[in-house]
Amino acid sequence: MKQAYGAARAWLWKDTSKMKLRNAESGPGNTSTALTRNGLEIEKAPAAPPCAMVIFGAAGDLTKRLVVPALYNLAHSGQLSEGFQLVGVDLAASSTDAWRQGLLETMKEFITPGGEFQVDQIEQASWEWLARRMSYVQGNLNDPEMYRQLREHLGHLDKTADTAGNYLFYLAIADRFFGSAVAGLGAAGLVTENDGQWRRVVIEKPFGHDLSSAKALNTEIQKVLQEHQIYRMDHFLGKETVQNIMALRFGNGLFEPLWSREHIDHVEITAAETVGVEHRGKFYEKTGALRDMVPNHMFQLLAMTAMEPPNSFNADAVRAKKTEVLEAIKPLDPAQALKDAVRGQYGDGMLFNRHVRCYRDEPDVARDSATETFVACKLSIDNWRWAGVPFYLRTGKRLKRRTTEIAIRFRRAPFVLFRGTEVERMSPNWMVLRIQPDEGIALEFAAKRPGPSMKLSNVRMDFAYKSYFNVASSTGYETLLYDCMIGDATLFQRADTVEAGWQAVQPILDAWANNPPQDFPNYAAGGNGPVAADRLLAGTERAWRTLD
């Protein structure tokens, strides 16, 4: 079933124009084919198989802010089965009605321009369709009795709601509970697959906090689960532009021949945030920007950009090539780690014309905190395609503008033809893949200015998903949750991929642990980050793309 379904939807990735219309028995979304203003027919994906989805951490921020809004969007578009059920599990004392109402109120609060949940209003029929399928189980993750109650509850749903006995467990909980939650599910017999019924577990980041803990967690959960049952979540991979990287490279004869050291000078990957740590001080103090973003989000973007062509779009073939790239990242020795990795922490400053406080003044943050809120690094990939091409990564909080992008700078054209003209220097060409907030692709190149003399100006061709395909905004979780339900693991990390990511950043973690920062805070909120990050590119005719 999985292979047949995956083959039908593989090329090109999420090319919905090649999908069948959804099952007429599914949710309340429009059953007709959507027609974009550019005349392109884009059909809705069929409804996922019936299942009961169980969210551990049902009262948490992740559930309210991203997971349930994504399920609402799936319900609205008709991609959930009539047999879908949503079960919330949390320590908080609550009832099903109170949980439903709390989710609705929070969703309404998150309807803001530029936010991740972008809808004009909550459509009543779609919400009621989803709300009718909700139920709540209160209990402690460390209590075997809770798993027994959950097993009885799911058994009841199997009989009354036509879930087909399929279960999807979503661990929206602190990472210290991942192992115990999986062990509890195993002891209760809730992840045993029989008679064609599937059992899958979604594990959010952080998956470990260094190489040794990631290996230990993999070992722990693989005592209970088989690898095909584990879906390690990275919501960046749900973004359309991330999925389109492979279509762009491997579906167009124009680009792939240029995708190598012969034509590319360097690659910049940026994930800039304007928000601070908000109410996550306790978590962030133990984590920091490097652990929070680089081994997962940033490395997934790097892997999609730099991977070799897979022999098919089969999940294991794609994930094997992504892992190969991460394993090819050149290890940093202690001196290189201090030189080629920069950390920063924001001080107070101005952002959107208002004063924002220093990281050390945030709730639950130590007044002398040495936790980084910004990281930039220079990495090399030791393989034939990328030898000599530096990859620059940067991510941070309280920066000037919210943006996530992959910027590929091509080598300059020879100047010899333009000697004797008014062209003083050749400008580089860029391809920019915008991941968020305005998903799209831009090409920057030189063109002659109108007039009698030879003068060049940089011009830009821009493709935006929203305007061209007229598609609705999403949280990024919609695609990933849908893939979990249909059993497509392409956009999820394998155990070896996770460990390869931690292997690459471990030298930086070790170097920083042995050399505490002396200059924190070292960048003002509302700026571009610490000056030291600019020095990574110094003396190379390279510079970070501006965040203005």
Coordinates of C-alpha atoms in Angstrom, one line a residue:
M1 CA 0.0 0.0 0.0
K2 CA 2.7 2.5 1.0
Q3 CA 4.9 1.8 -2.1
A4 CA 1.9 2.0 -4.4
Y5 CA 0.7 5.3 -2.8
G6 CA 4.2 6.7 -2.7
A7 CA 4.8 5.9 -6.4
A8 CA 1.6 7.7 -7.4
R9 CA 2.6 10.9 -5.7
A10 CA 6.4 10.9 -6.0
W11 CA 7.1 12.9 -9.2
L12 CA 7.7 15.7 -8.7
W13 CA 7.5 15.5 -4.9
K14 CA 4.2 17.2 -4.1
D15 CA 3.1 17.9 -7.6
T16 CA -0.6 17.8 -6.7
S17 CA -1.6 18.1 -10.4
K18 CA -0.7 14.4 -10.6
M19 CA -2.9 13.3 -7.7
K20 CA -6.4 11.9 -7.8
L21 CA -9.2 13.8 -6.2
R22 CA -9.8 13.0 -2.6
N23 CA -12.3 10.4 -1.4
A24 CA -15.8 11.7 -1.4
E25 CA -16.2 10.3 2.2
S26 CA -13.5 12.6 3.6
G27 CA -13.8 15.9 5.4
P28 CA -15.7 19.1 4.5
G29 CA -13.3 20.6 2.0
N30 CA -14.4 21.5 -1.6
T31 CA -14.5 18.4 -3.7
S32 CA -14.0 20.2 -7.0
T33 CA -10.7 20.8 -8.8
A34 CA -9.1 24.1 -7.8
L35 CA -8.2 26.3 -10.8
T36 CA -5.5 28.8 -10.4
R37 CA -5.6 32.2 -12.0
N38 CA -2.7 31.1 -14.3
G39 CA -4.9 28.3 -15.7
L40 CA -3.2 25.4 -13.9
E41 CA -5.4 22.7 -12.6
I42 CA -4.3 21.6 -9.1
E43 CA -6.2 18.7 -7.7
K44 CA -6.5 18.0 -4.0
A45 CA -4.7 14.9 -2.6
P46 CA -7.0 12.0 -1.6
A47 CA -7.9 11.6 2.0
A48 CA -5.4 9.8 4.1
P49 CA -6.3 6.4 5.5
P50 CA -8.4 6.3 8.7
C51 CA -6.5 6.5 11.9
A52 CA -6.6 7.6 15.5
M53 CA -3.9 10.3 16.1
V54 CA -2.8 10.7 19.7
I55 CA -1.0 13.8 20.8
F56 CA 1.1 13.6 23.9
G57 CA 1.5 17.1 25.2
A58 CA -2.0 18.1 24.1
A59 CA -2.1 21.2 26.3
G60 CA 1.3 22.4 25.1
D61 CA 2.2 25.3 22.9
L62 CA 3.3 23.2 19.9
T63 CA -0.1 21.5 19.8
K64 CA -2.0 24.7 19.9
R65 CA 0.2 26.8 17.7
L66 CA 1.1 24.4 14.9
V67 CA -0.2 20.8 15.1
V68 CA -3.9 21.4 15.5
P69 CA -4.0 24.4 13.1
A70 CA -2.4 22.0 10.5
L71 CA -5.0 19.4 11.2
Y72 CA -7.7 22.0 10.8
N73 CA -6.2 22.9 7.4
L74 CA -6.1 19.3 6.4
A75 CA -9.8 18.9 7.5
H76 CA -10.7 22.0 5.6
S77 CA -9.1 20.7 2.4
G78 CA -10.7 17.2 2.7
Q79 CA -7.5 15.3 3.4
L80 CA -8.6 13.6 6.6
S81 CA -10.7 10.5 6.5
E82 CA -14.1 10.1 8.0
G83 CA -12.5 7.6 10.3
F84 CA -10.0 10.1 11.6
Q85 CA -10.0 10.6 15.4
L86 CA -7.8 13.0 17.5
V87 CA -7.0 12.1 21.1
G88 CA -5.2 14.5 23.4
V89 CA -3.1 13.2 26.3
D90 CA -1.7 15.5 29.0
L91 CA -1.0 15.7 32.7
A92 CA -3.3 18.8 32.9
A93 CA -6.7 18.1 34.4
S94 CA -9.2 18.9 31.7
S95 CA -12.3 17.6 29.8
T96 CA -12.8 17.0 26.1
D97 CA -15.0 20.1 25.8
A98 CA -12.5 22.3 27.7
W99 CA -9.7 21.1 25.5
R100 CA -11.6 21.7 22.3
Q101 CA -12.6 25.2 23.4
G102 CA -9.0 26.1 24.5
L103 CA -7.7 25.0 21.1
L104 CA -10.2 27.1 19.2
E105 CA -9.5 30.2 21.3
T106 CA -5.8 29.8 20.8
M107 CA -6.2 29.3 17.0
K108 CA -8.1 32.5 16.8
E109 CA -5.3 34.4 18.6
F110 CA -2.8 33.1 16.1
I111 CA -4.7 34.4 13.0
T112 CA -2.3 37.2 12.3
P113 CA -0.7 38.6 9.1
G114 CA 2.7 37.1 8.5
G115 CA 2.2 34.4 11.1
E116 CA 2.5 30.7 10.4
F117 CA -1.3 30.1 10.6
Q118 CA -2.6 32.4 7.9
V119 CA -6.3 32.2 7.4
D120 CA -8.9 35.0 7.4
Q121 CA -11.2 33.2 9.8
I122 CA -12.0 29.8 11.2
E123 CA -14.5 28.1 8.9
Q124 CA -17.2 26.8 11.2
A125 CA -18.0 23.6 9.3
S126 CA -14.4 22.5 9.1
W127 CA -13.8 23.2 12.8
E128 CA -16.9 21.4 13.9
W129 CA -15.9 18.4 11.7
L130 CA -12.6 18.2 13.5
A131 CA -13.9 19.0 16.9
R132 CA -16.5 16.2 16.8
R133 CA -13.6 13.8 16.5
M134 CA -11.7 15.0 19.5
S135 CA -11.4 13.3 22.9
Y136 CA -9.1 13.8 25.9
V137 CA -7.3 11.5 28.2
Q138 CA -5.6 12.8 31.4
G139 CA -2.6 11.0 32.7
N140 CA 1.1 11.0 33.6
L141 CA 3.6 9.8 30.9
N142 CA 5.5 7.9 33.6
D143 CA 2.4 6.0 34.8
P144 CA 1.7 2.6 33.2
E145 CA -2.0 3.1 34.2
M146 CA -2.3 6.0 31.7
Y147 CA -1.2 3.8 28.9
R148 CA -3.7 1.1 29.9
Q149 CA -6.5 3.8 29.9
L150 CA -5.3 5.0 26.5
R151 CA -5.4 1.4 25.1
E152 CA -9.0 1.0 26.3
H153 CA -9.9 4.4 24.9
L154 CA -8.4 3.6 21.5
G155 CA -10.1 0.2 21.5
H156 CA -13.4 1.9 22.0
L157 CA -12.7 4.2 19.1
D158 CA -11.8 1.3 16.9
K159 CA -15.3 -0.1 17.4
T160 CA -17.3 3.1 17.2
A161 CA -15.4 5.4 14.8
D162 CA -14.0 3.1 12.1
T163 CA -10.3 4.1 12.7
A164 CA -9.3 0.7 11.1
G165 CA -7.0 0.2 14.1
N166 CA -4.3 2.5 12.8
Y167 CA -2.6 4.7 15.4
L168 CA -0.3 7.7 15.0
F169 CA 1.3 8.8 18.2
Y170 CA 2.7 12.4 18.2
L171 CA 5.3 13.2 20.9
A172 CA 4.8 17.0 21.4
I173 CA 6.6 16.7 24.7
A174 CA 9.9 17.6 26.3
D175 CA 12.7 15.5 24.8
R176 CA 13.5 14.0 28.2
F177 CA 10.2 12.1 28.0
F178 CA 10.7 10.6 24.5
G179 CA 12.3 7.4 25.7
S180 CA 9.8 6.8 28.5
A181 CA 6.8 7.5 26.3
V182 CA 7.9 5.0 23.6
A183 CA 8.7 2.5 26.4
G184 CA 5.2 3.0 27.8
L185 CA 3.6 2.5 24.4
G186 CA 5.6 -0.6 23.9
A187 CA 4.7 -2.1 27.3
A188 CA 1.0 -1.5 26.7
G189 CA 1.2 -3.2 23.3
L190 CA 0.1 0.0 21.5
V191 CA 2.9 -0.1 18.8
T192 CA 2.6 -3.7 17.8
E193 CA 1.5 -4.0 14.2
N194 CA -0.8 -6.9 13.3
D195 CA -3.2 -7.7 10.5
G196 CA -2.3 -4.8 8.3
Q197 CA -2.8 -2.2 11.0
W198 CA 0.0 0.3 11.3
R199 CA 1.5 2.0 14.3
R200 CA 3.7 5.1 13.9
V201 CA 5.4 7.5 16.3
V202 CA 6.3 11.1 15.5
I203 CA 9.2 12.5 17.5
E204 CA 9.8 16.2 17.5
K205 CA 13.2 17.9 17.9
P206 CA 15.5 18.1 19.7
F207 CA 16.5 14.5 19.0
G208 CA 19.4 14.4 21.5
H209 CA 21.5 17.3 22.6
D210 CA 24.9 16.0 21.3
L211 CA 26.2 13.0 19.4
S212 CA 26.3 10.5 22.4
S213 CA 22.8 11.4 23.5
A214 CA 21.4 11.1 20.0
K215 CA 22.9 7.6 19.7
A216 CA 21.6 6.6 23.1
L217 CA 18.1 7.8 22.2
N218 CA 18.1 6.0 18.9
T219 CA 19.2 2.8 20.7
E220 CA 16.5 3.2 23.3
I221 CA 13.6 3.7 21.0
Q222 CA 14.7 1.1 18.5
K223 CA 14.3 -1.5 21.3
V224 CA 10.6 -0.9 21.0
L225 CA 10.0 0.5 17.4
Q226 CA 11.2 -0.6 14.0
E227 CA 12.8 2.2 12.0
H228 CA 9.9 2.3 9.5
Q229 CA 7.6 3.2 12.5
I230 CA 9.7 6.2 13.5
Y231 CA 9.0 9.6 12.0
R232 CA 11.6 12.2 13.2
M233 CA 9.9 15.6 12.6
D234 CA 11.6 18.6 11.0
H235 CA 8.8 21.1 10.0
F236 CA 11.1 23.0 7.7
L237 CA 10.8 20.1 5.3
G238 CA 7.1 20.7 5.0
K239 CA 7.7 24.1 3.2
E240 CA 7.0 24.0 -0.5
T241 CA 10.3 25.6 -1.5
V242 CA 12.3 23.0 0.4
Q243 CA 10.4 20.2 -1.3
N244 CA 10.9 22.0 -4.7
I245 CA 14.7 22.0 -4.4
M246 CA 14.9 18.5 -5.8
A247 CA 12.3 19.3 -8.5
L248 CA 14.3 22.4 -9.4
R249 CA 17.6 20.5 -9.6
F250 CA 16.6 17.2 -11.1
G251 CA 13.6 18.1 -13.1
N252 CA 15.3 20.9 -15.1
G253 CA 18.2 20.4 -17.5
L254 CA 19.0 24.1 -17.1
F255 CA 20.2 23.9 -13.5
E256 CA 21.8 20.6 -12.6
P257 CA 24.8 20.9 -15.0
L258 CA 25.7 24.1 -13.1
W259 CA 25.2 22.6 -9.7
S260 CA 28.9 22.0 -8.8
R261 CA 32.2 23.5 -7.9
E262 CA 33.0 24.4 -11.5
H263 CA 30.2 27.0 -11.5
I264 CA 29.2 27.8 -7.8
D265 CA 31.4 30.0 -5.7
H266 CA 29.7 29.5 -2.4
V267 CA 26.3 28.8 -0.7
E268 CA 24.7 30.9 2.1
I269 CA 21.9 29.4 4.2
T270 CA 20.1 31.8 6.5
A271 CA 17.4 31.3 9.1
A272 CA 16.8 34.6 10.7
E273 CA 14.1 35.3 13.3
T274 CA 12.8 38.5 14.8
V275 CA 11.3 36.9 17.8
G276 CA 13.3 36.3 21.1
V277 CA 13.0 33.3 23.3
E278 CA 9.5 34.3 24.3
H279 CA 8.4 32.0 27.2
R280 CA 11.0 29.3 26.4
G281 CA 13.8 30.5 28.6
K282 CA 14.2 27.2 30.6
F283 CA 14.4 25.2 27.4
Y284 CA 16.6 27.6 25.5
E285 CA 19.1 28.0 28.4
K286 CA 19.9 24.3 28.0
T287 CA 19.8 24.3 24.3
G288 CA 21.0 27.4 22.5
A289 CA 20.9 28.3 18.8
L290 CA 23.5 25.7 17.7
R291 CA 21.6 22.7 19.1
D292 CA 18.2 24.1 18.4
M293 CA 18.7 24.8 14.7
V294 CA 21.9 23.5 13.1
P295 CA 21.9 19.7 13.3
N296 CA 18.3 19.6 12.2
H297 CA 16.8 22.5 10.3
M298 CA 19.9 24.0 8.8
F299 CA 21.5 20.7 7.9
Q300 CA 18.3 19.5 6.2
L301 CA 18.4 22.6 4.0
L302 CA 22.1 21.9 3.3
A303 CA 21.5 18.3 2.5
M304 CA 18.7 19.0 0.0
T305 CA 20.9 21.6 -1.7
A306 CA 24.1 19.5 -1.9
M307 CA 22.9 15.9 -2.2
E308 CA 23.7 13.7 -5.2
P309 CA 20.8 12.6 -7.4
P310 CA 19.0 9.6 -5.9
N311 CA 18.2 6.6 -8.1
S312 CA 14.5 7.1 -7.4
F313 CA 12.2 9.1 -5.2
N314 CA 11.8 6.2 -2.9
A315 CA 12.1 7.4 0.7
D316 CA 15.2 5.3 1.6
A317 CA 16.9 6.3 -1.7
V318 CA 16.4 10.0 -1.0
R319 CA 17.3 9.8 2.7
A320 CA 20.5 7.8 1.9
K321 CA 21.8 10.6 -0.4
K322 CA 21.0 13.2 2.3
T323 CA 22.9 11.2 4.9
E324 CA 25.9 10.9 2.5
V325 CA 26.2 14.6 2.3
L326 CA 26.1 15.1 6.0
E327 CA 28.7 12.4 6.5
A328 CA 30.9 14.2 4.0
I329 CA 31.0 17.5 6.0
K330 CA 34.7 17.9 6.8
P331 CA 35.4 17.5 10.5
L332 CA 36.6 20.6 12.3
D333 CA 39.6 20.4 14.7
P334 CA 39.4 22.4 17.9
A335 CA 41.2 25.4 16.4
Q336 CA 39.1 25.4 13.3
A337 CA 35.9 25.1 15.4
L338 CA 36.8 28.4 17.2
K339 CA 37.8 30.1 14.0
D340 CA 35.0 28.9 11.6
A341 CA 32.1 29.0 14.1
V342 CA 30.8 32.2 15.6
R343 CA 28.3 32.6 18.4
G344 CA 26.4 35.6 19.6
Q345 CA 23.8 36.7 22.2
Y346 CA 21.4 39.6 21.7
G347 CA 21.4 42.7 23.8
D348 CA 18.6 45.2 24.0
G349 CA 17.7 47.2 20.9
M350 CA 15.0 48.5 18.6
L351 CA 12.9 46.2 16.5
F352 CA 9.8 47.3 14.6
N353 CA 10.1 50.7 16.2
R354 CA 9.9 49.4 19.7
H355 CA 12.4 48.7 22.4
V356 CA 13.1 45.0 23.1
R357 CA 15.0 43.7 26.1
C358 CA 18.3 41.8 26.3
Y359 CA 18.3 38.0 26.3
R360 CA 19.7 38.0 29.8
D361 CA 16.6 39.9 30.9
E362 CA 14.2 37.4 29.5
P363 CA 12.1 35.2 31.9
D364 CA 13.9 32.1 33.2
V365 CA 17.3 33.2 31.8
A366 CA 20.4 33.6 33.9
R367 CA 21.7 37.2 34.3
D368 CA 25.2 36.0 33.3
S369 CA 24.0 33.5 30.7
A370 CA 26.5 32.1 28.2
T371 CA 23.9 30.6 26.0
E372 CA 24.1 31.7 22.3
T373 CA 21.1 33.1 20.5
F374 CA 23.0 33.3 17.2
V375 CA 25.4 31.0 15.4
A376 CA 27.2 31.3 12.1
C377 CA 29.7 28.8 10.7
K378 CA 31.7 27.9 7.6
L379 CA 31.6 24.3 6.5
S380 CA 33.2 22.3 3.7
I381 CA 31.9 19.2 2.0
D382 CA 34.6 16.7 1.1
N383 CA 33.3 15.2 -2.1
W384 CA 33.9 15.6 -5.8
R385 CA 31.0 17.9 -6.5
W386 CA 31.6 20.4 -3.7
A387 CA 35.4 20.4 -3.1
G388 CA 36.5 23.9 -2.5
V389 CA 33.0 25.4 -2.2
P390 CA 32.3 26.9 1.3
F391 CA 28.9 26.6 2.8
Y392 CA 28.1 29.4 5.2
L393 CA 25.3 28.9 7.7
R394 CA 23.8 31.5 10.0
T395 CA 20.7 31.5 12.3
G396 CA 19.7 33.8 15.2
K397 CA 17.0 35.4 17.2
R398 CA 16.1 39.1 17.4
L399 CA 17.5 39.9 14.0
K400 CA 16.4 42.6 11.7
R401 CA 14.1 40.6 9.5
R402 CA 12.4 37.2 9.6
T403 CA 13.6 35.1 6.6
T404 CA 14.8 31.7 5.8
E405 CA 16.6 31.3 2.5
I406 CA 19.2 29.3 0.5
A407 CA 21.4 31.7 -1.6
I408 CA 23.6 30.2 -4.2
R409 CA 26.3 32.5 -5.7
F410 CA 27.7 31.5 -9.0
R411 CA 31.2 32.3 -10.1
R412 CA 31.8 35.6 -11.9
A413 CA 32.0 35.7 -15.7
P414 CA 35.4 36.6 -17.1
F415 CA 36.0 40.3 -17.5
V416 CA 38.1 40.2 -20.6
L417 CA 35.2 41.0 -23.0
F418 CA 34.3 44.1 -21.2
R419 CA 37.8 45.8 -21.1
G420 CA 37.5 49.2 -22.7
T421 CA 33.9 49.6 -21.7
E422 CA 32.3 51.5 -18.8
V423 CA 31.8 48.2 -17.0
E424 CA 34.1 48.4 -14.0
R425 CA 33.6 44.9 -12.6
M426 CA 31.5 41.9 -13.1
S427 CA 28.7 41.3 -10.6
P428 CA 28.0 37.7 -9.5
N429 CA 24.8 35.8 -10.3
W430 CA 22.6 34.5 -7.5
M431 CA 19.8 32.0 -7.2
V432 CA 17.8 32.5 -4.0
L433 CA 15.4 29.9 -2.7
R434 CA 13.1 31.6 -0.2
I435 CA 11.7 29.1 2.4
Q436 CA 9.8 31.6 4.5
P437 CA 7.9 33.9 4.9
D438 CA 7.3 34.5 1.1
E439 CA 8.1 31.1 -0.5
G440 CA 9.6 31.4 -3.9
I441 CA 12.7 31.4 -6.1
A442 CA 14.6 34.4 -7.5
L443 CA 17.4 34.7 -10.1
E444 CA 19.7 37.7 -10.0
F445 CA 21.8 38.5 -13.1
A446 CA 23.3 41.4 -15.1
A447 CA 21.6 43.1 -18.0
K448 CA 22.6 46.0 -20.2
R449 CA 21.1 49.4 -19.3
P450 CA 19.2 51.2 -22.1
G451 CA 21.5 53.7 -23.9
P452 CA 24.4 54.0 -26.3
S453 CA 27.2 52.8 -24.0
M454 CA 27.9 49.4 -22.4
K455 CA 26.7 49.7 -18.8
L456 CA 25.3 46.8 -16.7
S457 CA 22.7 46.7 -13.9
N458 CA 21.7 43.8 -11.7
V459 CA 18.1 42.7 -12.4
R460 CA 15.9 40.1 -10.7
M461 CA 13.5 37.5 -12.0
D462 CA 11.2 36.3 -9.2
F463 CA 8.8 33.4 -8.8
A464 CA 6.4 33.4 -5.8
Y465 CA 4.4 30.3 -5.0
K466 CA 1.5 32.3 -3.5
S467 CA 0.9 34.6 -6.5
Y468 CA 1.7 32.0 -9.3
F469 CA -0.2 29.0 -8.0
N470 CA -2.7 31.0 -5.9
V471 CA -2.2 28.5 -3.0
A472 CA -3.2 29.0 0.6
S473 CA -0.5 29.5 3.2
S474 CA 0.2 26.6 5.5
T475 CA 2.1 26.0 8.7
G476 CA 4.4 23.4 7.0
Y477 CA 3.0 20.7 9.2
E478 CA 0.2 19.8 6.9
T479 CA 2.4 18.0 4.4
L480 CA 4.3 16.2 7.1
L481 CA 1.2 15.0 9.1
Y482 CA -0.4 13.8 5.9
D483 CA 2.8 11.9 5.0
C484 CA 2.8 10.2 8.4
M485 CA -0.7 9.0 7.8
I486 CA 0.0 7.6 4.3
G487 CA 3.4 6.1 5.4
D488 CA 5.7 8.3 3.2
A489 CA 8.9 8.8 5.2
T490 CA 10.8 10.8 2.5
L491 CA 10.7 14.1 4.5
F492 CA 11.7 12.5 7.8
Q493 CA 15.2 11.8 9.2
R494 CA 16.6 8.3 9.6
A495 CA 18.7 7.4 12.6
D496 CA 21.9 7.6 10.7
T497 CA 21.0 11.1 9.3
V498 CA 20.4 12.4 12.8
E499 CA 23.7 11.0 14.0
A500 CA 25.6 12.4 11.0
G501 CA 24.3 15.9 11.8
W502 CA 25.4 15.7 15.4
Q503 CA 28.8 14.3 14.3
A504 CA 29.4 17.4 12.3
V505 CA 28.5 19.9 15.1
Q506 CA 30.1 18.0 18.0
P507 CA 33.6 19.6 17.5
I508 CA 31.9 23.1 17.8
L509 CA 30.0 22.0 20.9
D510 CA 33.3 20.7 22.4
A511 CA 35.3 23.8 21.5
W512 CA 32.7 26.2 22.9
A513 CA 32.3 24.2 26.1
N514 CA 36.1 24.6 26.7
N515 CA 36.1 28.3 25.8
P516 CA 33.3 30.2 27.4
P517 CA 32.3 33.5 25.6
Q518 CA 33.8 36.7 27.0
D519 CA 31.8 39.3 25.1
F520 CA 28.1 38.5 25.6
P521 CA 25.9 40.2 24.7
N522 CA 27.6 41.0 21.4
Y523 CA 24.9 42.2 19.0
A524 CA 21.9 44.5 19.4
A525 CA 18.4 43.3 18.9
G526 CA 17.1 44.4 15.5
G527 CA 20.5 44.1 13.8
N528 CA 22.3 41.7 11.5
G529 CA 24.1 39.7 14.3
P530 CA 27.6 39.9 15.7
V531 CA 30.4 41.6 13.7
A532 CA 32.4 38.4 14.2
A533 CA 30.1 36.6 11.7
D534 CA 31.2 39.0 8.9
R535 CA 34.8 38.0 9.5
L536 CA 34.0 34.4 8.4
L537 CA 33.8 35.8 4.8
A538 CA 36.5 38.4 5.2
G539 CA 39.2 38.6 2.5
T540 CA 37.3 36.5 0.0
E541 CA 35.2 39.1 -2.0
R542 CA 32.2 37.5 -0.3
A543 CA 29.8 38.9 2.2
W544 CA 26.5 37.9 3.8
R545 CA 23.4 38.9 1.9
T546 CA 21.8 41.8 3.7
L547 CA 18.8 41.2 6.0
D548 CA 17.3 44.6 5.1

